Amino acid sequence: MSKALLKTDNLQNFIDGEWVEKHESAPVINPANGKTIVDVPLSDEKDVSKAVEAAGKAQKEWALVPAPQRAEVLFKAGQMMKERKERLSQLLTMENGKVLEEARGEVQEGIDMAFYMAGEGRRLFGHTTPAELPNKFSMSQRAPVGVVGIITPWNFPIAIATWKSFPAIVAGNAVIWKPATETPIMAYELAKILEEAGLPKGIMNVVNGRGSAVGDAMVHHDDIRVISFTGSNETGRNIASECGKQLKKVSLEMGGKNAITVMDDADLNLAVEGIIWSAYGTSGQRCTAASRVIVHEDVKEKVEERLLVEIEKLAIGDGLDESNKVGPIINKAGLEKIEKYIQIGKEEGAKLMAGGYVLDDDKYAGGHYYAPTLFTDCTADMRISQEEIFGPVISLIPVKSFEEAIDVNNGVSFGLSSSIFTTDANRVFQAQRDLDTGIVYVNAGTTGAEIHLPFGGTKGTGNGHRDSGVQALDVFTEWKAVYIDYSGKLQRAQIDTE
Amino acid sequence: MSKALLKTDNLQNFIDGEWVEKHESAPVINPANGKTIVDVPLSDEKDVSKAVEAAGKAQKEWALVPAPQRAEVLFKAGQMMKERKERLSQLLTMENGKVLEEARGEVQEGIDMAFYMAGEGRRLFGHTTPAELPNKFSMSQRAPVGVVGIITPWNFPIAIATWKSFPAIVAGNAVIWKPATETPIMAYELAKILEEAGLPKGIMNVVNGRGSAVGDAMVHHDDIRVISFTGSNETGRNIASECGKQLKKVSLEMGGKNAITVMDDADLNLAVEGIIWSAYGTSGQRCTAASRVIVHEDVKEKVEERLLVEIEKLAIGDGLDESNKVGPIINKAGLEKIEKYIQIGKEEGAKLMAGGYVLDDDKYAGGHYYAPTLFTDCTADMRISQEEIFGPVISLIPVKSFEEAIDVNNGVSFGLSSSIFTTDANRVFQAQRDLDTGIVYVNAGTTGAEIHLPFGGTKGTGNGHRDSGVQALDVFTEWKAVYIDYSGKLQRAQIDTE
Amino acid sequence: MSKALLKTDNLQNFIDGEWVEKHESAPVINPANGKTIVDVPLSDEKDVSKAVEAAGKAQKEWALVPAPQRAEVLFKAGQMMKERKERLSQLLTMENGKVLEEARGEVQEGIDMAFYMAGEGRRLFGHTTPAELPNKFSMSQRAPVGVVGIITPWNFPIAIATWKSFPAIVAGNAVIWKPATETPIMAYELAKILEEAGLPKGIMNVVNGRGSAVGDAMVHHDDIRVISFTGSNETGRNIASECGKQLKKVSLEMGGKNAITVMDDADLNLAVEGIIWSAYGTSGQRCTAASRVIVHEDVKEKVEERLLVEIEKLAIGDGLDESNKVGPIINKAGLEKIEKYIQIGKEEGAKLMAGGYVLDDDKYAGGHYYAPTLFTDCTADMRISQEEIFGPVISLIPVKSFEEAIDVNNGVSFGLSSSIFTTDANRVFQAQRDLDTGIVYVNAGTTGAEIHLPFGGTKGTGNGHRDSGVQALDVFTEWKAVYIDYSGKLQRAQIDTE
Amino acid sequence: MSKALLKTDNLQNFIDGEWVEKHESAPVINPANGKTIVDVPLSDEKDVSKAVEAAGKAQKEWALVPAPQRAEVLFKAGQMMKERKERLSQLLTMENGKVLEEARGEVQEGIDMAFYMAGEGRRLFGHTTPAELPNKFSMSQRAPVGVVGIITPWNFPIAIATWKSFPAIVAGNAVIWKPATETPIMAYELAKILEEAGLPKGIMNVVNGRGSAVGDAMVHHDDIRVISFTGSNETGRNIASECGKQLKKVSLEMGGKNAITVMDDADLNLAVEGIIWSAYGTSGQRCTAASRVIVHEDVKEKVEERLLVEIEKLAIGDGLDESNKVGPIINKAGLEKIEKYIQIGKEEGAKLMAGGYVLDDDKYAGGHYYAPTLFTDCTADMRISQEEIFGPVISLIPVKSFEEAIDVNNGVSFGLSSSIFTTDANRVFQAQRDLDTGIVYVNAGTTGAEIHLPFGGTKGTGNGHRDSGVQALDVFTEWKAVYIDYSGKLQRAQIDTE
C-alpha cells in the first residue's frame, strides 16, 4: 500500500528546483511494523554546498518579488495541502508511527501555518514613527536575512518544517532544509507541493542526510546566515556554540520536561483526560508531552485510580488502524532509552503503577511498542522527574500546596510547556504568571499550541527565539532602521534637538 | 577640577545595593592629557558571584512589582540625568575624550532612553488573539528572563549602558553590569542615579574589571541568563560561542565598516559636512563612524577638494575646550592600531591626501591624538577598506555607478550603518532597500540613530538582536503563550476544529 | 450572452439564508448599450426588518464561533472568487460599464480582501499589558458590535462590498447590505459565493432597493449598530446626522476632488501616463479619480501637448471589447451632471482643450458616453476645480512653485487622494507630509490603493474612519478593556499605587 | 483658605497664550458648603472664534515640531502636576466635592496620562508593509487633524481633560477646551501648567462657559475638526447629530448603568467592599459608578446584610476632612434628580433598605448631601434599574443563574462598565467574553480603569471611540496611506500583479 500512497520509490534531494539522484542512502522504516517504506538519501557537504549556492542566487531575485506575490505561493501550497490532507496524514503515520488522528492534526497545523504566513505577505509590519528632528523621516522595516538553514526532527516531520520554512519564505529568504532521516517522506511531499505551487527554483532545497554530515555542513557553511533547529539539547548546544563563533543567527527548540499540575479543587475527570492525552499521545514523543504530573496530595489517590482506569483502556498498535489510540516508538534506540529510564526510576525508588515494559506480543512484531507507564511517589529531583525520556512515561509527584507545585514545575532545566488544572479563578492568574515556561495551559494538557501564538521555551529549552506566531518572523528577518533627512542641512540627533 | 566634579576619589563596585570596597585596581586616565582621574576596581569571579546571587534574590521580588511602578524609577532616573546633564557630560569627556558637545549628545541619549523605556512600563505589549476552539482563551505576554549581564564599551560609556540596562530593568530583570575599565565613571554616576531614584537593591549591580576576569565570569555563570555585549568582533564571537554552549541568550553589537556613498547628483556641500561629522567625530571611534566614502567618479575630485578644506579647519585637542571639534584617541593601543593601518594603506597603494600621523606637539603632550586622515583611490578590497580601524581615517573609493556603490557598500563582512547622498527620489528608495545594513541614512551621515528605532546590524556586526527601540525588549524578555480552556472539556487543537 | 453569464433571470434578496421573492422591481441597464440585463428588487422597510431580525439571531451564534473558523469561510469565498474571476469581471463590466481590464482589477481587489481579512481570524489583535497594581491582570480585546449595515455604490460594486463586509464578518458581526440599484449583480454573485462557502444563514443579508427606502430604513433601525457608507457627500451627511442622534457608529467615504501635481523636475512621460489612467479610467467615475492636474508653469505646455496626444489615442466604447480603454458613463443623470459642469467651466473662463461633448455616434447608440475632456488655465477656486464632477474631466491648474501646488491641492473641501510627480528626493518627503489627504501617491496617479493599507480621507471625504487595512476592523469592533484582580483584596487604581 | 490655595481671584479664559478678561461670569460654588470660591467666565461665540483662529494658526507650526519635542512639554507638565499634586487635589475637592483621597487619585490619573502620552512622542506608530508591486514602497502614518474641541464634565474635571487634550497635543493638534462651569479651577490650573511647561501659545485654549453658548459654538464652528465630549446622553446625541451634518469627527462618552454581579461562589466580603466603593465613591457621580447590583439569590440575604453594615459605617461630609469617605452631590439639580428617582423606585415597588433621603442636619448646612441608598428586590426593567441616577443609589436585582445575571447586566441601553465577583475560573472567562460593555472587571468593582487601556463603552454609552490607551490617538489623528512608486513606470495595483 505504502508505495501506491507515496507515488514514488525513489526519494531524492530537491536542489535548485531539480530532483537530484542520491549517491548513498538508508532505508526508511515504518516503526509500526519494521518494514522498509523507501530509501532516504544520505547526502554530504558537497550537496549542501550546491544547495547553498543555488539558494544564494535564487534568494537575490526572491527578495525583490513583492511579499504579497511571495505569499501567493504559500496560499496555493496551503490549498494543496488541504486537498491532499488525508494522503499526507497516512504517509505521516507510516513513517512516524503516530496514530492517524494525530497525523491529521499535524498536517492541519501545516495547512494553518501556510495560510497564516501567507497572510504576512501583506503585513510583515515595521513601524513608521516620528523622528526627533524636523524634516527627518524615520521608520523600521523587516529585511530578509538571505539563505537560512532549517533542521527538523522526526516527531513532527511536516508541522515543524512549515513553522520554520514558511515564515522564512514569505520574508524573502531561501531555505536549505535537512529533514530527519527517519521521516523524509513528509519533506518530499512538502517540497513537491511547493514546487507545484510555483515557488521559484532554489528557494526551497531539501538535503536529506545525517546530522553529522549534512547538519554539520550547514552549520559550518559561511553563506547560511540562520540555523533554526528543533531537536536534542546536546546537538542544540553544539550548534549554538558553533553558530556563535560564526555570528550566525540561531534559533533552538529542544524539548522539555513538561508537567501537569492537578490541584485539589480541579475537575479530576477533565484533568485525567488531559494527562492521558498529553502523556501518551504520540507515545510521549512530543517535545510538549507531559512527563510529570504534579498532584495535590489530597487528590493523589483519586488521580492515580482514574489514570489506571484510563491507561487500561488505551488501544496500542499501528496508527493506521483507527481503533488504536497509541502508536509505536520511533525506533530501537528510542525504546532502549525508555527502558533505561524505567530502570533508573525503579532504582530511585519510584513506585511503578502501570506499564514499565516493552510490548512484544505477536501483534507488535516488527514494531517498537512500549506500554503506557505510570510511576508514582516520585520526588522532584529524581532523574525520571528531571530528564527527558521521550516515551509514554509519567512521573507522578505529590505536593502539599499550590506554591510547592509551582516550585516543582519550575525546578527543572527545561521550560517549554506547563499546565494546571484548577477551578480557582485567582490561581489561574497566579499560575499563568508564575509557571516559568514558554507555554502555559490552564485546564488543558501540555499540548495543543495554536500556530498563531509563539511556540518555544525558556531555560534549557531554547535560546529565546520562537517558532510560529508573528514572533517566528524575528528569526528570519533583520530589522532595518531607515532615517531620511530632507532638511538639506546637517542635523545631529540628540545634539541639535534644542 | 576633575575630583570636584566627580565628588569621590574612591570608585567602588555597586553590589546588592552596597558600595563595596575594591581589592585591586587600575588607574583611569584622561586620554586628553594622560592624567589619572581616579582608580577603577579590578574585580574577580567572586565579585561576580556575589552580585549574581544578590541579583537572583532581588529579581524575584522585582518581577512582581507592577511594571508601571518599575517604570517610575526610570522616570526619576531620567529626570535626575537631565538635571545633572552638564556635570555628567564633563565627566564623560574627561574619561572618554570625546568633545563636550558630543558628550552632551550622548548623555541626552541616555535621558531619552530613560523616558522611552519608562514608557514601556504601561506598554510591554503582548497580544490577545482568538483561539481556534470555542471557550478557549489565548494570549501572549512578555515575561522577564531573570538575571542578565551587560558588557559595555568605553566609546559610549553611558548611552549604551542605558540601551541595555533600562529595557532589562523595566521588563523585570536584575542586571550585572561590567563597564569598560577605561570609563568606569559613567557607570558610577549611573548607578548612583538609579540608587537615588529608588531602584531596589540588587537590581542593578556594577562589577568593574577586565573582560578576561569579570566578563569571562559573567559569561560562564549559570544564573546569568542573557549576555548583551557591545565590543570587538573577536570577543563577541567567543562570548556567543560560550553562551551557545550554555543556551544563554546573547545579543551582540560589534562595530562596522560603514560607508557613505556620494552620488553624482548629490548636494556635495551637505555630503562633505556629513562625511566630516561621521568620520572624524569622536575621532572615528564610533561603531557607526564612516570609515569608507564611496564616491561617484564624476564628483570625486570635488569631494576630495572640499574634504581637504574642511579637514584643514578641524580644531583638535582636549574635548573640554569647546573650541575643539575633535578629541583624543582613547589610549596608546588605539593609536598604535591606527598607525598600523596607515602603514597598511600606504603599502596597499592608497593615496594619502591628508593626515596620516600622530599629533605630538607640545599642546598634545600626555594625550593621544591622531591627525584626521584621508586616503583616496582606494579599492574596495584593500584591508583599509575592509577592516575596522577605529580612528579618524577615511578610505575613499571611487565608483562608476549606483549599482557599483551598492555592491561596494555591501561588500564587507560588517553590516551596521550605511549612508547615501543623492537628490534622486527613486534612488533613495532603491538605496534604503538594497543597502544591506541594520541602519540606513539618506542625505545624512552614518551616525545619528534615535533611541526609539532599532539599533544594530547584519552579518559580522551582530547576531540578529537590536539595542534600543521596542526591539530591545526582545533581548530581555521571553514570550509566554497562555491558553486557557474554559469549556470544561478536553479540546484538541487542529483536531477538534471541525 | 448576459443571461447565460448571469445564470439566473430572477435576482432576489438574500435574507436569513433564503433567496426571497421580490414584490417590486426596476430594470438593471447595461450602460454600454442601454439594454436591460435583469430586474433588481426594490425592497422596503419590512424587508429590512426581516433581515435585521434574522441577522440579530444569527449573530449571537456567529460571535461564538472561533474567529479562525469564521475565517475559513472567507478563505473559501476568496478561493471561489478566484475561480470565478473572469465571469465576475464580465458581469461587472456589463452592469457597471468599466472596461474589462479594470473589472478584473476590481474583482482581484475583492479576492485580495477575502484572503487578507481571513488572515485576521488568527490575529484580531488586542493587547496584553501590565496593570499598575500587583496581582491584577489587564488586557484589551476586540469584540463584535452586532448587526451592521453597509451601503455601497455602483462604481466599485464588488470591491467596496468586500472592504466593508469581510472585516465585519471575520470580527463576528452579521451584515445587512444594500447594494446600489444600478449594480445588484455583483451583490447577487457575492452572496451566492458566501452561501456556498458555508457562511451560516443570517450573517450576510442582501436587501436591494433605493436609498430612500432601504437605506433610510437601515439608518433608522434600532438594531443596526453600525452604518458603513460609501456614496455622495449629501447622503453621507444625512446618514451621519441621523446616526449621531441614535449613537450609531458610522463610517463614511464620500469622494474627492483629487489632484495630481506635476513639478518642473518630473518625468513628464510618466506623469502624463499617470494622469490619463487616473483621470479617464472608469470614465473618471472613481472616488479617487484625478479631476485636477496641478502643473508647474515651466512644464505646463509640454504636459498639455502630451495629454492631447494621449487623449487622442483613447479608444472609447463597450468595456467588454478589450480594445476599448474607456467605457460609458453609468447613466443619463451622470451624463447630465458632466454636461452641466462643462458649461460651468466654460462660463468660468476655463480653456477647453479637448472633449467637452457627449459621444452620440451610432456606435455609441443606447449607451452613455462622454469624450475625455481637458480644461486648462483653470484657477484653483473655479467650481470645476472644487466640485466633484464624476466624469472624464480634468481641470488643469498652473502654479508657480511647490508651495503653491501644495496649497492648491489642499484647498478643497475633500481630502481623499493626492499625487505628485517629482524626481526630487526632498520634495517627496515634504509632499507626503504636507499633502492633506488620506492617501498620497508619489510618482503614480491618484488611484491604486492596496487593500492592506487604510483607505479613506480627511475633511469632507469622511468622518475619520477607514475602509481596508487593519483599520477597517475599528469600524466593526468595540474595544473591550478587561481587568482581573486576583489579589483577593480591594485595590484602587491611582490610589493604592504607592 | 481656598483663595490662598487658588492663588488668584480672577479666573480667566486662556486664548492664544493670553489670559483674557471675562465679560460675563457666574459663581463657582463649593458643593460641600455652598460657598462661592471664585467666578467662572461665561463666554460666547466670539470668544470661541478668537480661540479657533489662534489655534488654527498655531497648529500649523505645532504640527511641524517633531513629536518627540512636542512630548517634552507633556513630560514637563506631568512633572509639574506631580509636584503640585496635593494642592491640585485640594482644589479639586473644593470645586467638585469628592473626598480628598479620590481627588488625589484623579490628579494621579492626569499625571499618569501626561507621562503616557508623552511616551507617544517617540511612538505614534504607523506601519511599514510591503507593496504588491515591485519597486513600490508603502506605509501608513498618523497625521494630526487640526483644531480639536474638547468638552469635559465636572465629575472628573482634570482627569478627563488630560485624556482628551494630551493625546491631541502630542499628535500635533491644537485644542479648544470648554470645561464644565462647575469646575473651572482645574482647567485654570492645567492651562497654567501647560503654559509654564512651554506649550506654544494657541495650542491649548480654555474657553469657559455654558454648553448652550460655548459648546454650541464649538460644535458649529467649521474649523474645529473633532469634538470629543464626555457628558449627558442627550447632549451627546445632539452633538453627534450636528457633527454628522458637518462631517466632523466626534467621540462621545456618556455614562452608564453599570452593574456588579455577585455569584453564589463569590468572596462576599470582597464583593461588598467592591460594591461600597463603586456605588458610593464620589457619591455615585462617576460614569462608571455601580448603580445596579445583580446578586445570585442564594447569597442575596448575606449580601444585603453586609451592605447594610458597611453603609452604616460610611462617614459623610466635606471631602477636605480626611475622615469623611463620601462627599456632597455637585448641586441642587443633582440632588433633585436623585430624589425624583427615589420616589420612582418606591412607586415601582422596590424595597428601600437604606438611605433614601437628603442629609440636612446642621453639619451639612449649605452643602448638598444624600444618604447612601439601597433598594432591593428590584426587577431588571424598573426605571431605577435602567436609567442613570448619578447619585449614591444601588438597585439590587436578584437572579437565579449566571446566564440570567449576564442577561440583566446587558439588558440596559448603556454599555460602559460591568463587574463580576466569582471564584469560578470558567465563569471568569465566560463573563469577560459575554458582558457587553467596553470595560469589564473581575473580582473588582466597576471603577478602576488604568490610563493605558481603552476607556469607553458600547451602545448608548458612546459611538465607538475610546478615551485613554493608544486608542485615544484614533480620535485625534487621521490615517495617511502613502505609496511611493520608484519603478519609473506606470504600475497598476490589482492589475499589473501577474
mmCIF file of C-alpha atoms in Angstrom, chain A residues 20-130:
data_model
loop_
_atom_site.group_PDB
_atom_site.id
_atom_site.type_symbol
_atom_site.label_atom_id
_atom_site.label_comp_id
_atom_site.label_asym_id
_atom_site.label_seq_id
_atom_site.Cartn_x
_atom_site.Cartn_y
_atom_site.Cartn_z
ATOM 1 C CA VAL A 20 18.742 15.076 -7.710
ATOM 2 C CA GLU A 21 19.863 11.450 -7.776
ATOM 3 C CA LYS A 22 21.273 10.263 -4.460
ATOM 4 C CA HIS A 23 24.733 8.724 -4.120
ATOM 5 C CA GLU A 24 24.213 6.996 -0.809
ATOM 6 C CA SER A 25 21.092 6.025 1.086
ATOM 7 C CA ALA A 26 19.488 4.359 4.086
ATOM 8 C CA PRO A 27 16.155 2.658 4.490
ATOM 9 C CA VAL A 28 13.123 4.471 5.904
ATOM 10 C CA ILE A 29 11.392 2.094 8.244
ATOM 11 C CA ASN A 30 7.783 2.075 9.347
ATOM 12 C CA PRO A 31 8.068 1.974 13.147
ATOM 13 C CA ALA A 32 4.737 0.186 13.388
ATOM 14 C CA ASN A 33 5.941 -2.919 11.635
ATOM 15 C CA GLY A 34 9.621 -2.613 10.856
ATOM 16 C CA LYS A 35 9.092 -2.683 7.122
ATOM 17 C CA THR A 36 11.115 -0.526 4.786
ATOM 18 C CA ILE A 37 8.986 2.034 3.002
ATOM 19 C CA VAL A 38 11.563 3.662 0.780
ATOM 20 C CA ASP A 39 15.187 4.806 0.869
ATOM 21 C CA VAL A 40 16.363 8.184 2.068
ATOM 22 C CA PRO A 41 19.374 9.931 0.502
ATOM 23 C CA LEU A 42 22.419 10.302 2.718
ATOM 24 C CA SER A 43 23.984 13.476 1.452
ATOM 25 C CA ASP A 44 27.281 15.149 2.157
ATOM 26 C CA GLU A 45 28.938 18.513 2.333
ATOM 27 C CA LYS A 46 29.046 18.878 -1.426
ATOM 28 C CA ASP A 47 25.305 18.523 -1.708
ATOM 29 C CA VAL A 48 24.931 21.210 0.906
ATOM 30 C CA SER A 49 27.320 23.462 -0.973
ATOM 31 C CA LYS A 50 25.436 23.044 -4.203
ATOM 32 C CA ALA A 51 22.176 23.803 -2.491
ATOM 33 C CA VAL A 52 23.554 26.889 -0.780
ATOM 34 C CA GLU A 53 24.979 28.212 -3.991
ATOM 35 C CA ALA A 54 21.692 27.786 -5.782
ATOM 36 C CA ALA A 55 19.817 29.279 -2.859
ATOM 37 C CA GLY A 56 22.117 32.269 -2.740
ATOM 38 C CA LYS A 57 21.427 33.145 -6.335
ATOM 39 C CA ALA A 58 17.731 32.494 -6.144
ATOM 40 C CA GLN A 59 17.308 34.474 -2.984
ATOM 41 C CA LYS A 60 18.513 37.702 -4.541
ATOM 42 C CA GLU A 61 15.627 37.581 -7.011
ATOM 43 C CA TRP A 62 13.125 36.301 -4.498
ATOM 44 C CA ALA A 63 13.798 39.188 -2.133
ATOM 45 C CA LEU A 64 12.708 41.548 -4.903
ATOM 46 C CA VAL A 65 9.447 39.748 -5.572
ATOM 47 C CA PRO A 66 6.769 41.733 -3.708
ATOM 48 C CA ALA A 67 5.873 39.914 -0.500
ATOM 49 C CA PRO A 68 2.165 39.715 -1.433
ATOM 50 C CA GLN A 69 3.227 37.768 -4.515
ATOM 51 C CA ARG A 70 5.574 35.571 -2.495
ATOM 52 C CA ALA A 71 2.603 34.871 -0.281
ATOM 53 C CA GLU A 72 0.539 33.639 -3.216
ATOM 54 C CA VAL A 73 2.788 30.584 -3.343
ATOM 55 C CA LEU A 74 2.003 29.801 0.271
ATOM 56 C CA PHE A 75 -1.723 30.276 -0.267
ATOM 57 C CA LYS A 76 -1.523 27.795 -3.104
ATOM 58 C CA ALA A 77 0.598 25.396 -1.081
ATOM 59 C CA GLY A 78 -1.887 25.596 1.774
ATOM 60 C CA GLN A 79 -4.718 24.867 -0.609
ATOM 61 C CA MET A 80 -2.875 21.842 -1.990
ATOM 62 C CA MET A 81 -2.036 20.522 1.472
ATOM 63 C CA LYS A 82 -5.725 20.789 2.286
ATOM 64 C CA GLU A 83 -6.662 18.781 -0.768
ATOM 65 C CA ARG A 84 -4.013 16.154 -0.023
ATOM 66 C CA LYS A 85 -4.585 16.106 3.722
ATOM 67 C CA GLU A 86 -5.724 12.502 4.008
ATOM 68 C CA ARG A 87 -2.934 11.090 1.896
ATOM 69 C CA LEU A 88 -0.311 13.156 3.695
ATOM 70 C CA SER A 89 -1.678 12.014 7.032
ATOM 71 C CA GLN A 90 -1.414 8.360 6.101
ATOM 72 C CA LEU A 91 2.114 8.766 4.858
ATOM 73 C CA LEU A 92 2.987 10.595 8.039
ATOM 74 C CA THR A 93 1.619 7.776 10.138
ATOM 75 C CA MET A 94 3.622 5.311 8.087
ATOM 76 C CA GLU A 95 6.983 6.969 8.545
ATOM 77 C CA ASN A 96 6.486 8.381 12.018
ATOM 78 C CA GLY A 97 4.092 5.971 13.694
ATOM 79 C CA LYS A 98 1.699 8.446 15.300
ATOM 80 C CA VAL A 99 -1.948 7.441 15.063
ATOM 81 C CA LEU A 100 -3.905 8.729 12.118
ATOM 82 C CA GLU A 101 -5.990 11.165 14.090
ATOM 83 C CA GLU A 102 -2.856 12.865 15.355
ATOM 84 C CA ALA A 103 -1.271 12.757 11.925
ATOM 85 C CA ARG A 104 -4.271 14.611 10.546
ATOM 86 C CA GLY A 105 -3.889 17.150 13.315
ATOM 87 C CA GLU A 106 -0.271 17.655 12.399
ATOM 88 C CA VAL A 107 -0.983 18.104 8.709
ATOM 89 C CA GLN A 108 -3.712 20.551 9.656
ATOM 90 C CA GLU A 109 -1.139 22.502 11.602
ATOM 91 C CA GLY A 110 0.916 22.791 8.441
ATOM 92 C CA ILE A 111 -2.132 23.958 6.499
ATOM 93 C CA ASP A 112 -2.931 26.553 9.144
ATOM 94 C CA MET A 113 0.666 27.755 9.041
ATOM 95 C CA ALA A 114 0.576 28.100 5.269
ATOM 96 C CA PHE A 115 -2.445 30.374 5.364
ATOM 97 C CA TYR A 116 -1.182 32.255 8.381
ATOM 98 C CA MET A 117 2.243 33.027 6.974
ATOM 99 C CA ALA A 118 0.744 33.768 3.565
ATOM 100 C CA GLY A 119 -1.169 36.451 5.435
ATOM 101 C CA GLU A 120 2.149 38.020 6.383
ATOM 102 C CA GLY A 121 2.743 38.839 2.730
ATOM 103 C CA ARG A 122 0.526 41.883 3.216
ATOM 104 C CA ARG A 123 1.725 42.574 6.731
ATOM 105 C CA LEU A 124 5.379 41.988 7.678
ATOM 106 C CA PHE A 125 4.842 45.092 9.715
ATOM 107 C CA GLY A 126 7.547 47.507 10.654
ATOM 108 C CA HIS A 127 6.886 50.880 12.214
ATOM 109 C CA THR A 128 6.661 54.402 10.997
ATOM 110 C CA THR A 129 7.423 56.700 13.909
ATOM 111 C CA PRO A 130 8.279 60.393 14.205
#
